[in-house]
Each structure stands twice: as structure tokens, then as C-alpha cells.
């Protein structure tokens, strides 16, 4: 999957057939920041402008901009599944974190 990124933020992009526009939102934050464009070039420029505006607005409001995900994920697993994961990681000569990262990376590629 390719993602449009800028200054550590990623964009979620949809297409509106009704408006003949690409419509995007900054992904991974609770604040709602949207943008749009008729072409990929317009969309890219609008995305970068939206991120810059978001960061400037946060500065003016004296608040920290929301960050994208930290990369830390905590899971609760059934003991049997935890044991299976641990064994598979050990057999692959990897830590549980590395094994899970590899499996999830493979599964999320589209």
C-alpha cells in the first residue's frame, strides 16, 4: 500500500464521484483535518498545506499537535495463543515482537 505522507503525517484518500474530487483526511489523529484536489498534484499540495496549517493552528492555540501512532501496541491474548506465538517466534529465531511485526507486515501489504 502506498501512502501520501508529509512531516510524519499520513493521508487517508477517497474519491468522490459525485464531486469529481479526491478527498483526504489526515489519518491517525483524533482532530479532523480534511483537504481535496482534482488531480494527484492538487491533492498533494492541499495535503501539505493542510498539515502545515494544522501545525500552525496548534502553535497559535498553544497546544501540542496530535501525533501519529507511537509504534507501541499492547495486546491481550488467550494463554494458548500467546504460547503458540512464542513457540513460532522461537522456531523462527526471532523475538515475539519481531515475529509479530513480520507477520503483520506481510498481512497488511496490499
PDB file of N, CA and C in Angstrom, residues 8-103:
ATOM      1  N   UNK A   8       5.629  13.448   8.873  1.00  0.00           N
ATOM      2  CA  UNK A   8       5.242  12.407   9.811  1.00  0.00           C
ATOM      3  C   UNK A   8       3.752  12.105   9.847  1.00  0.00           C
ATOM      4  N   UNK A   9       2.961  12.781   9.035  1.00  0.00           N
ATOM      5  CA  UNK A   9       1.514  12.533   8.974  1.00  0.00           C
ATOM      6  C   UNK A   9       1.192  11.797   7.683  1.00  0.00           C
ATOM      7  N   UNK A  10       0.183  10.952   7.738  1.00  0.00           N
ATOM      8  CA  UNK A  10      -0.258  10.193   6.570  1.00  0.00           C
ATOM      9  C   UNK A  10      -1.662  10.628   6.196  1.00  0.00           C
ATOM     10  N   UNK A  11      -2.003  10.428   4.937  1.00  0.00           N
ATOM     11  CA  UNK A  11      -3.316  10.836   4.435  1.00  0.00           C
ATOM     12  C   UNK A  11      -4.173   9.623   4.118  1.00  0.00           C
ATOM     13  N   UNK A  12      -5.446   9.717   4.461  1.00  0.00           N
ATOM     14  CA  UNK A  12      -6.453   8.741   4.035  1.00  0.00           C
ATOM     15  C   UNK A  12      -7.185   9.389   2.858  1.00  0.00           C
ATOM     16  N   UNK A  13      -7.183   8.755   1.715  1.00  0.00           N
ATOM     17  CA  UNK A  13      -7.725   9.347   0.491  1.00  0.00           C
ATOM     18  C   UNK A  13      -8.936   8.561   0.002  1.00  0.00           C
ATOM     19  N   UNK A  14      -9.990   9.279  -0.373  1.00  0.00           N
ATOM     20  CA  UNK A  14     -11.170   8.697  -1.004  1.00  0.00           C
ATOM     21  C   UNK A  14     -11.427   9.475  -2.285  1.00  0.00           C
ATOM     22  N   UNK A  15     -12.255   8.909  -3.133  1.00  0.00           N
ATOM     23  CA  UNK A  15     -12.642   9.611  -4.353  1.00  0.00           C
ATOM     24  C   UNK A  15     -14.142   9.846  -4.312  1.00  0.00           C
ATOM     25  N   UNK A  16     -14.557  11.097  -4.569  1.00  0.00           N
ATOM     26  CA  UNK A  16     -15.976  11.440  -4.637  1.00  0.00           C
ATOM     27  C   UNK A  16     -16.366  11.531  -6.104  1.00  0.00           C
ATOM     28  N   UNK A  17     -17.076  10.525  -6.585  1.00  0.00           N
ATOM     29  CA  UNK A  17     -17.522  10.528  -7.975  1.00  0.00           C
ATOM     30  C   UNK A  17     -18.517  11.665  -8.201  1.00  0.00           C
ATOM     31  N   UNK A  18     -19.333  11.924  -7.190  1.00  0.00           N
ATOM     32  CA  UNK A  18     -20.340  12.994  -7.278  1.00  0.00           C
ATOM     33  C   UNK A  18     -19.689  14.359  -7.508  1.00  0.00           C
ATOM     34  N   UNK A  19     -18.569  14.617  -6.824  1.00  0.00           N
ATOM     35  CA  UNK A  19     -17.888  15.913  -6.938  1.00  0.00           C
ATOM     36  C   UNK A  19     -16.697  15.878  -7.881  1.00  0.00           C
ATOM     37  N   UNK A  20     -16.344  14.700  -8.381  1.00  0.00           N
ATOM     38  CA  UNK A  20     -15.151  14.510  -9.221  1.00  0.00           C
ATOM     39  C   UNK A  20     -13.899  15.043  -8.532  1.00  0.00           C
ATOM     40  N   UNK A  21     -13.763  14.706  -7.237  1.00  0.00           N
ATOM     41  CA  UNK A  21     -12.634  15.169  -6.431  1.00  0.00           C
ATOM     42  C   UNK A  21     -12.048  14.029  -5.627  1.00  0.00           C
ATOM     43  N   UNK A  22     -10.740  14.119  -5.406  1.00  0.00           N
ATOM     44  CA  UNK A  22     -10.109  13.293  -4.391  1.00  0.00           C
ATOM     45  C   UNK A  22     -10.289  14.042  -3.075  1.00  0.00           C
ATOM     46  N   UNK A  23     -10.720  13.329  -2.054  1.00  0.00           N
ATOM     47  CA  UNK A  23     -10.959  13.939  -0.749  1.00  0.00           C
ATOM     48  C   UNK A  23     -10.095  13.197   0.262  1.00  0.00           C
ATOM     49  N   UNK A  24      -9.338  13.956   1.055  1.00  0.00           N
ATOM     50  CA  UNK A  24      -8.446  13.323   2.017  1.00  0.00           C
ATOM     51  C   UNK A  24      -8.614  13.863   3.415  1.00  0.00           C
ATOM     52  N   UNK A  25      -8.148  13.083   4.365  1.00  0.00           N
ATOM     53  CA  UNK A  25      -8.110  13.473   5.775  1.00  0.00           C
ATOM     54  C   UNK A  25      -6.791  12.986   6.352  1.00  0.00           C
ATOM     55  N   UNK A  26      -6.253  13.733   7.307  1.00  0.00           N
ATOM     56  CA  UNK A  26      -5.061  13.257   7.995  1.00  0.00           C
ATOM     57  C   UNK A  26      -5.465  12.043   8.819  1.00  0.00           C
ATOM     58  N   UNK A  27      -4.737  10.962   8.644  1.00  0.00           N
ATOM     59  CA  UNK A  27      -5.044   9.706   9.333  1.00  0.00           C
ATOM     60  C   UNK A  27      -4.253   9.604  10.637  1.00  0.00           C
ATOM     61  N   UNK A  28      -4.824   8.880  11.591  1.00  0.00           N
ATOM     62  CA  UNK A  28      -4.094   8.557  12.805  1.00  0.00           C
ATOM     63  C   UNK A  28      -4.160   9.600  13.907  1.00  0.00           C
ATOM     64  N   UNK A  29      -4.985  10.626  13.731  1.00  0.00           N
ATOM     65  CA  UNK A  29      -5.172  11.620  14.789  1.00  0.00           C
ATOM     66  C   UNK A  29      -6.670  11.803  15.010  1.00  0.00           C
ATOM     67  N   UNK A  30      -7.028  12.290  16.204  1.00  0.00           N
ATOM     68  CA  UNK A  30      -8.449  12.498  16.506  1.00  0.00           C
ATOM     69  C   UNK A  30      -8.970  13.806  15.911  1.00  0.00           C
ATOM     70  N   UNK A  31      -8.108  14.818  15.765  1.00  0.00           N
ATOM     71  CA  UNK A  31      -8.550  16.062  15.136  1.00  0.00           C
ATOM     72  C   UNK A  31      -8.956  15.760  13.697  1.00  0.00           C
ATOM     73  N   UNK A  32      -9.955  16.475  13.214  1.00  0.00           N
ATOM     74  CA  UNK A  32     -10.426  16.259  11.849  1.00  0.00           C
ATOM     75  C   UNK A  32      -9.810  17.330  10.954  1.00  0.00           C
ATOM     76  N   UNK A  33      -8.946  16.887  10.048  1.00  0.00           N
ATOM     77  CA  UNK A  33      -8.271  17.803   9.122  1.00  0.00           C
ATOM     78  C   UNK A  33      -8.462  17.234   7.722  1.00  0.00           C
ATOM     79  N   UNK A  34      -9.210  17.961   6.898  1.00  0.00           N
ATOM     80  CA  UNK A  34      -9.514  17.493   5.561  1.00  0.00           C
ATOM     81  C   UNK A  34      -8.916  18.377   4.482  1.00  0.00           C
ATOM     82  N   UNK A  35      -8.900  17.845   3.269  1.00  0.00           N
ATOM     83  CA  UNK A  35      -8.370  18.558   2.106  1.00  0.00           C
ATOM     84  C   UNK A  35      -8.898  17.865   0.856  1.00  0.00           C
ATOM     85  N   UNK A  36      -8.775  18.513  -0.298  1.00  0.00           N
ATOM     86  CA  UNK A  36      -9.250  17.893  -1.544  1.00  0.00           C
ATOM     87  C   UNK A  36      -8.494  18.454  -2.735  1.00  0.00           C
ATOM     88  N   UNK A  37      -8.616  17.758  -3.859  1.00  0.00           N
ATOM     89  CA  UNK A  37      -7.997  18.204  -5.099  1.00  0.00           C
ATOM     90  C   UNK A  37      -8.558  17.424  -6.273  1.00  0.00           C
ATOM     91  N   UNK A  38      -8.450  18.017  -7.445  1.00  0.00           N
ATOM     92  CA  UNK A  38      -8.946  17.363  -8.660  1.00  0.00           C
ATOM     93  C   UNK A  38      -7.912  16.443  -9.285  1.00  0.00           C
ATOM     94  N   UNK A  39      -6.646  16.615  -8.948  1.00  0.00           N
ATOM     95  CA  UNK A  39      -5.582  15.785  -9.502  1.00  0.00           C
ATOM     96  C   UNK A  39      -4.670  15.354  -8.350  1.00  0.00           C
ATOM     97  N   UNK A  40      -3.791  14.429  -8.647  1.00  0.00           N
ATOM     98  CA  UNK A  40      -2.839  13.988  -7.627  1.00  0.00           C
ATOM     99  C   UNK A  40      -1.960  15.159  -7.202  1.00  0.00           C
ATOM    100  N   UNK A  41      -1.554  15.982  -8.148  1.00  0.00           N
ATOM    101  CA  UNK A  41      -0.711  17.134  -7.824  1.00  0.00           C
ATOM    102  C   UNK A  41      -1.456  18.110  -6.915  1.00  0.00           C
ATOM    103  N   UNK A  42      -2.710  18.396  -7.232  1.00  0.00           N
ATOM    104  CA  UNK A  42      -3.512  19.292  -6.382  1.00  0.00           C
ATOM    105  C   UNK A  42      -3.725  18.674  -5.010  1.00  0.00           C
ATOM    106  N   UNK A  43      -3.974  17.368  -4.982  1.00  0.00           N
ATOM    107  CA  UNK A  43      -4.202  16.679  -3.717  1.00  0.00           C
ATOM    108  C   UNK A  43      -2.955  16.735  -2.842  1.00  0.00           C
ATOM    109  N   UNK A  44      -1.797  16.477  -3.423  1.00  0.00           N
ATOM    110  CA  UNK A  44      -0.525  16.536  -2.684  1.00  0.00           C
ATOM    111  C   UNK A  44      -0.328  17.935  -2.101  1.00  0.00           C
ATOM    112  N   UNK A  45      -0.515  18.970  -2.912  1.00  0.00           N
ATOM    113  CA  UNK A  45      -0.340  20.348  -2.440  1.00  0.00           C
ATOM    114  C   UNK A  45      -1.335  20.672  -1.326  1.00  0.00           C
ATOM    115  N   UNK A  46      -2.577  20.235  -1.496  1.00  0.00           N
ATOM    116  CA  UNK A  46      -3.606  20.506  -0.484  1.00  0.00           C
ATOM    117  C   UNK A  46      -3.293  19.762   0.813  1.00  0.00           C
ATOM    118  N   UNK A  47      -2.785  18.534   0.715  1.00  0.00           N
ATOM    119  CA  UNK A  47      -2.403  17.764   1.898  1.00  0.00           C
ATOM    120  C   UNK A  47      -1.293  18.476   2.655  1.00  0.00           C
ATOM    121  N   UNK A  48      -0.247  18.873   1.957  1.00  0.00           N
ATOM    122  CA  UNK A  48       0.869  19.552   2.612  1.00  0.00           C
ATOM    123  C   UNK A  48       0.412  20.874   3.235  1.00  0.00           C
ATOM    124  N   UNK A  49      -0.434  21.601   2.545  1.00  0.00           N
ATOM    125  CA  UNK A  49      -0.983  22.850   3.088  1.00  0.00           C
ATOM    126  C   UNK A  49      -1.821  22.568   4.340  1.00  0.00           C
ATOM    127  N   UNK A  50      -2.604  21.489   4.321  1.00  0.00           N
ATOM    128  CA  UNK A  50      -3.445  21.138   5.465  1.00  0.00           C
ATOM    129  C   UNK A  50      -2.586  20.775   6.681  1.00  0.00           C
ATOM    130  N   UNK A  51      -1.523  20.023   6.467  1.00  0.00           N
ATOM    131  CA  UNK A  51      -0.629  19.662   7.577  1.00  0.00           C
ATOM    132  C   UNK A  51       0.041  20.913   8.130  1.00  0.00           C
ATOM    133  N   UNK A  52       0.577  21.747   7.237  1.00  0.00           N
ATOM    134  CA  UNK A  52       1.223  22.996   7.690  1.00  0.00           C
ATOM    135  C   UNK A  52       0.241  23.882   8.451  1.00  0.00           C
ATOM    136  N   UNK A  53      -0.985  23.993   7.945  1.00  0.00           N
ATOM    137  CA  UNK A  53      -1.998  24.807   8.608  1.00  0.00           C
ATOM    138  C   UNK A  53      -2.357  24.221   9.973  1.00  0.00           C
ATOM    139  N   UNK A  54      -2.475  22.905  10.044  1.00  0.00           N
ATOM    140  CA  UNK A  54      -2.772  22.237  11.309  1.00  0.00           C
ATOM    141  C   UNK A  54      -1.688  22.537  12.335  1.00  0.00           C
ATOM    142  N   UNK A  55      -0.429  22.389  11.935  1.00  0.00           N
ATOM    143  CA  UNK A  55       0.678  22.648  12.848  1.00  0.00           C
ATOM    144  C   UNK A  55       0.726  24.113  13.263  1.00  0.00           C
ATOM    145  N   UNK A  56       0.494  25.038  12.322  1.00  0.00           N
ATOM    146  CA  UNK A  56       0.469  26.475  12.638  1.00  0.00           C
ATOM    147  C   UNK A  56      -0.677  26.808  13.585  1.00  0.00           C
ATOM    148  N   UNK A  57      -1.846  26.222  13.350  1.00  0.00           N
ATOM    149  CA  UNK A  57      -3.010  26.470  14.205  1.00  0.00           C
ATOM    150  C   UNK A  57      -2.750  25.980  15.624  1.00  0.00           C
ATOM    151  N   UNK A  58      -2.156  24.801  15.744  1.00  0.00           N
ATOM    152  CA  UNK A  58      -1.823  24.283  17.077  1.00  0.00           C
ATOM    153  C   UNK A  58      -0.858  25.223  17.794  1.00  0.00           C
ATOM    154  N   UNK A  59       0.120  25.747  17.072  1.00  0.00           N
ATOM    155  CA  UNK A  59       1.066  26.687  17.671  1.00  0.00           C
ATOM    156  C   UNK A  59       0.345  27.942  18.139  1.00  0.00           C
ATOM    157  N   UNK A  60      -0.528  28.492  17.302  1.00  0.00           N
ATOM    158  CA  UNK A  60      -1.279  29.693  17.663  1.00  0.00           C
ATOM    159  C   UNK A  60      -2.197  29.465  18.857  1.00  0.00           C
ATOM    160  N   UNK A  61      -2.732  28.254  18.984  1.00  0.00           N
ATOM    161  CA  UNK A  61      -3.622  27.919  20.099  1.00  0.00           C
ATOM    162  C   UNK A  61      -2.845  27.444  21.327  1.00  0.00           C
ATOM    163  N   UNK A  62      -1.523  27.409  21.208  1.00  0.00           N
ATOM    164  CA  UNK A  62      -0.645  26.986  22.295  1.00  0.00           C
ATOM    165  C   UNK A  62      -0.990  25.563  22.777  1.00  0.00           C
ATOM    166  N   UNK A  63      -1.209  24.672  21.810  1.00  0.00           N
ATOM    167  CA  UNK A  63      -1.472  23.276  22.148  1.00  0.00           C
ATOM    168  C   UNK A  63      -0.610  22.370  21.285  1.00  0.00           C
ATOM    169  N   UNK A  64      -0.295  21.229  21.816  1.00  0.00           N
ATOM    170  CA  UNK A  64       0.538  20.268  21.096  1.00  0.00           C
ATOM    171  C   UNK A  64      -0.276  19.625  19.970  1.00  0.00           C
ATOM    172  N   UNK A  65       0.286  19.556  18.767  1.00  0.00           N
ATOM    173  CA  UNK A  65      -0.417  18.828  17.706  1.00  0.00           C
ATOM    174  C   UNK A  65      -0.466  17.352  18.060  1.00  0.00           C
ATOM    175  N   UNK A  66      -1.534  16.706  17.678  1.00  0.00           N
ATOM    176  CA  UNK A  66      -1.629  15.278  17.915  1.00  0.00           C
ATOM    177  C   UNK A  66      -0.606  14.568  17.042  1.00  0.00           C
ATOM    178  N   UNK A  67      -0.015  13.565  17.594  1.00  0.00           N
ATOM    179  CA  UNK A  67       0.995  12.788  16.880  1.00  0.00           C
ATOM    180  C   UNK A  67       0.346  11.539  16.298  1.00  0.00           C
ATOM    181  N   UNK A  68       0.984  11.033  15.279  1.00  0.00           N
ATOM    182  CA  UNK A  68       0.521   9.765  14.745  1.00  0.00           C
ATOM    183  C   UNK A  68       0.913   8.670  15.728  1.00  0.00           C
ATOM    184  N   UNK A  69       0.577   7.468  15.465  1.00  0.00           N
ATOM    185  CA  UNK A  69       0.795   6.370  16.392  1.00  0.00           C
ATOM    186  C   UNK A  69       2.258   6.207  16.758  1.00  0.00           C
ATOM    187  N   UNK A  70       2.498   5.810  17.999  1.00  0.00           N
ATOM    188  CA  UNK A  70       3.851   5.713  18.548  1.00  0.00           C
ATOM    189  C   UNK A  70       4.614   4.495  18.048  1.00  0.00           C
ATOM    190  N   UNK A  71       3.909   3.482  17.603  1.00  0.00           N
ATOM    191  CA  UNK A  71       4.573   2.248  17.218  1.00  0.00           C
ATOM    192  C   UNK A  71       4.535   1.207  18.329  1.00  0.00           C
ATOM    193  N   UNK A  72       3.957   1.577  19.465  1.00  0.00           N
ATOM    194  CA  UNK A  72       3.817   0.620  20.562  1.00  0.00           C
ATOM    195  C   UNK A  72       2.393   0.098  20.556  1.00  0.00           C
ATOM    196  N   UNK A  73       2.272  -1.222  20.658  1.00  0.00           N
ATOM    197  CA  UNK A  73       0.969  -1.863  20.624  1.00  0.00           C
ATOM    198  C   UNK A  73       0.930  -2.919  21.715  1.00  0.00           C
ATOM    199  N   UNK A  74      -0.055  -2.866  22.549  1.00  0.00           N
ATOM    200  CA  UNK A  74      -0.202  -3.838  23.630  1.00  0.00           C
ATOM    201  C   UNK A  74      -1.397  -4.726  23.307  1.00  0.00           C
ATOM    202  N   UNK A  75      -1.174  -6.027  23.381  1.00  0.00           N
ATOM    203  CA  UNK A  75      -2.241  -6.981  23.066  1.00  0.00           C
ATOM    204  C   UNK A  75      -2.529  -7.864  24.264  1.00  0.00           C
ATOM    205  N   UNK A  76      -3.779  -8.256  24.391  1.00  0.00           N
ATOM    206  CA  UNK A  76      -4.168  -9.271  25.369  1.00  0.00           C
ATOM    207  C   UNK A  76      -4.551 -10.510  24.576  1.00  0.00           C
ATOM    208  N   UNK A  77      -3.861 -11.589  24.862  1.00  0.00           N
ATOM    209  CA  UNK A  77      -4.094 -12.836  24.146  1.00  0.00           C
ATOM    210  C   UNK A  77      -4.493 -13.929  25.118  1.00  0.00           C
ATOM    211  N   UNK A  78      -5.237 -14.896  24.606  1.00  0.00           N
ATOM    212  CA  UNK A  78      -5.510 -16.096  25.384  1.00  0.00           C
ATOM    213  C   UNK A  78      -4.166 -16.790  25.629  1.00  0.00           C
ATOM    214  N   UNK A  79      -3.976 -17.420  26.783  1.00  0.00           N
ATOM    215  CA  UNK A  79      -2.690 -18.064  27.082  1.00  0.00           C
ATOM    216  C   UNK A  79      -2.235 -19.057  26.013  1.00  0.00           C
ATOM    217  N   UNK A  80      -3.172 -19.798  25.436  1.00  0.00           N
ATOM    218  CA  UNK A  80      -2.803 -20.775  24.407  1.00  0.00           C
ATOM    219  C   UNK A  80      -2.250 -20.085  23.158  1.00  0.00           C
ATOM    220  N   UNK A  81      -2.874 -18.985  22.761  1.00  0.00           N
ATOM    221  CA  UNK A  81      -2.390 -18.242  21.599  1.00  0.00           C
ATOM    222  C   UNK A  81      -1.032 -17.617  21.900  1.00  0.00           C
ATOM    223  N   UNK A  82      -0.875 -17.074  23.088  1.00  0.00           N
ATOM    224  CA  UNK A  82       0.400 -16.496  23.497  1.00  0.00           C
ATOM    225  C   UNK A  82       1.506 -17.553  23.397  1.00  0.00           C
ATOM    226  N   UNK A  83       1.217 -18.755  23.889  1.00  0.00           N
ATOM    227  CA  UNK A  83       2.196 -19.843  23.833  1.00  0.00           C
ATOM    228  C   UNK A  83       2.536 -20.210  22.389  1.00  0.00           C
ATOM    229  N   UNK A  84       1.526 -20.277  21.533  1.00  0.00           N
ATOM    230  CA  UNK A  84       1.757 -20.601  20.121  1.00  0.00           C
ATOM    231  C   UNK A  84       2.635 -19.549  19.455  1.00  0.00           C
ATOM    232  N   UNK A  85       2.344 -18.284  19.720  1.00  0.00           N
ATOM    233  CA  UNK A  85       3.141 -17.192  19.157  1.00  0.00           C
ATOM    234  C   UNK A  85       4.584 -17.290  19.646  1.00  0.00           C
ATOM    235  N   UNK A  86       4.766 -17.528  20.925  1.00  0.00           N
ATOM    236  CA  UNK A  86       6.112 -17.630  21.491  1.00  0.00           C
ATOM    237  C   UNK A  86       6.901 -18.768  20.846  1.00  0.00           C
ATOM    238  N   UNK A  87       6.256 -19.915  20.649  1.00  0.00           N
ATOM    239  CA  UNK A  87       6.927 -21.062  20.030  1.00  0.00           C
ATOM    240  C   UNK A  87       7.290 -20.745  18.579  1.00  0.00           C
ATOM    241  N   UNK A  88       6.361 -20.170  17.842  1.00  0.00           N
ATOM    242  CA  UNK A  88       6.646 -19.845  16.427  1.00  0.00           C
ATOM    243  C   UNK A  88       7.765 -18.820  16.306  1.00  0.00           C
ATOM    244  N   UNK A  89       7.776 -17.849  17.207  1.00  0.00           N
ATOM    245  CA  UNK A  89       8.854 -16.851  17.195  1.00  0.00           C
ATOM    246  C   UNK A  89      10.194 -17.514  17.487  1.00  0.00           C
ATOM    247  N   UNK A  90      10.208 -18.386  18.490  1.00  0.00           N
ATOM    248  CA  UNK A  90      11.453 -19.079  18.843  1.00  0.00           C
ATOM    249  C   UNK A  90      11.944 -19.950  17.686  1.00  0.00           C
ATOM    250  N   UNK A  91      11.034 -20.660  17.050  1.00  0.00           N
ATOM    251  CA  UNK A  91      11.413 -21.507  15.912  1.00  0.00           C
ATOM    252  C   UNK A  91      11.953 -20.686  14.743  1.00  0.00           C
ATOM    253  N   UNK A  92      11.495 -19.449  14.632  1.00  0.00           N
ATOM    254  CA  UNK A  92      11.971 -18.553  13.566  1.00  0.00           C
ATOM    255  C   UNK A  92      13.224 -17.782  13.998  1.00  0.00           C
ATOM    256  N   UNK A  93      13.719 -18.071  15.226  1.00  0.00           N
ATOM    257  CA  UNK A  93      14.886 -17.376  15.781  1.00  0.00           C
ATOM    258  C   UNK A  93      14.663 -15.864  15.859  1.00  0.00           C
ATOM    259  N   UNK A  94      13.458 -15.501  16.310  1.00  0.00           N
ATOM    260  CA  UNK A  94      13.089 -14.086  16.425  1.00  0.00           C
ATOM    261  C   UNK A  94      12.466 -13.845  17.789  1.00  0.00           C
ATOM    262  N   UNK A  95      12.487 -12.578  18.195  1.00  0.00           N
ATOM    263  CA  UNK A  95      11.726 -12.211  19.392  1.00  0.00           C
ATOM    264  C   UNK A  95      10.247 -12.231  19.027  1.00  0.00           C
ATOM    265  N   UNK A  96       9.394 -12.275  20.042  1.00  0.00           N
ATOM    266  CA  UNK A  96       7.952 -12.214  19.773  1.00  0.00           C
ATOM    267  C   UNK A  96       7.621 -10.934  19.027  1.00  0.00           C
ATOM    268  N   UNK A  97       8.183  -9.793  19.462  1.00  0.00           N
ATOM    269  CA  UNK A  97       7.906  -8.522  18.788  1.00  0.00           C
ATOM    270  C   UNK A  97       8.285  -8.574  17.315  1.00  0.00           C
ATOM    271  N   UNK A  98       9.473  -9.094  17.001  1.00  0.00           N
ATOM    272  CA  UNK A  98       9.905  -9.142  15.607  1.00  0.00           C
ATOM    273  C   UNK A  98       9.042 -10.090  14.801  1.00  0.00           C
ATOM    274  N   UNK A  99       8.693 -11.247  15.376  1.00  0.00           N
ATOM    275  CA  UNK A  99       7.860 -12.213  14.661  1.00  0.00           C
ATOM    276  C   UNK A  99       6.490 -11.620  14.349  1.00  0.00           C
ATOM    277  N   UNK A 100       5.859 -10.994  15.347  1.00  0.00           N
ATOM    278  CA  UNK A 100       4.537 -10.385  15.144  1.00  0.00           C
ATOM    279  C   UNK A 100       4.631  -9.255  14.121  1.00  0.00           C
ATOM    280  N   UNK A 101       5.676  -8.434  14.209  1.00  0.00           N
ATOM    281  CA  UNK A 101       5.868  -7.356  13.232  1.00  0.00           C
ATOM    282  C   UNK A 101       5.970  -7.924  11.820  1.00  0.00           C
ATOM    283  N   UNK A 102       6.751  -8.984  11.654  1.00  0.00           N
ATOM    284  CA  UNK A 102       6.899  -9.603  10.327  1.00  0.00           C
ATOM    285  C   UNK A 102       5.563 -10.147   9.820  1.00  0.00           C
ATOM    286  N   UNK A 103       4.825 -10.835  10.688  1.00  0.00           N
ATOM    287  CA  UNK A 103       3.538 -11.411  10.277  1.00  0.00           C
ATOM    288  C   UNK A 103       2.554 -10.300   9.899  1.00  0.00           C
TER     289      UNK A 103
END
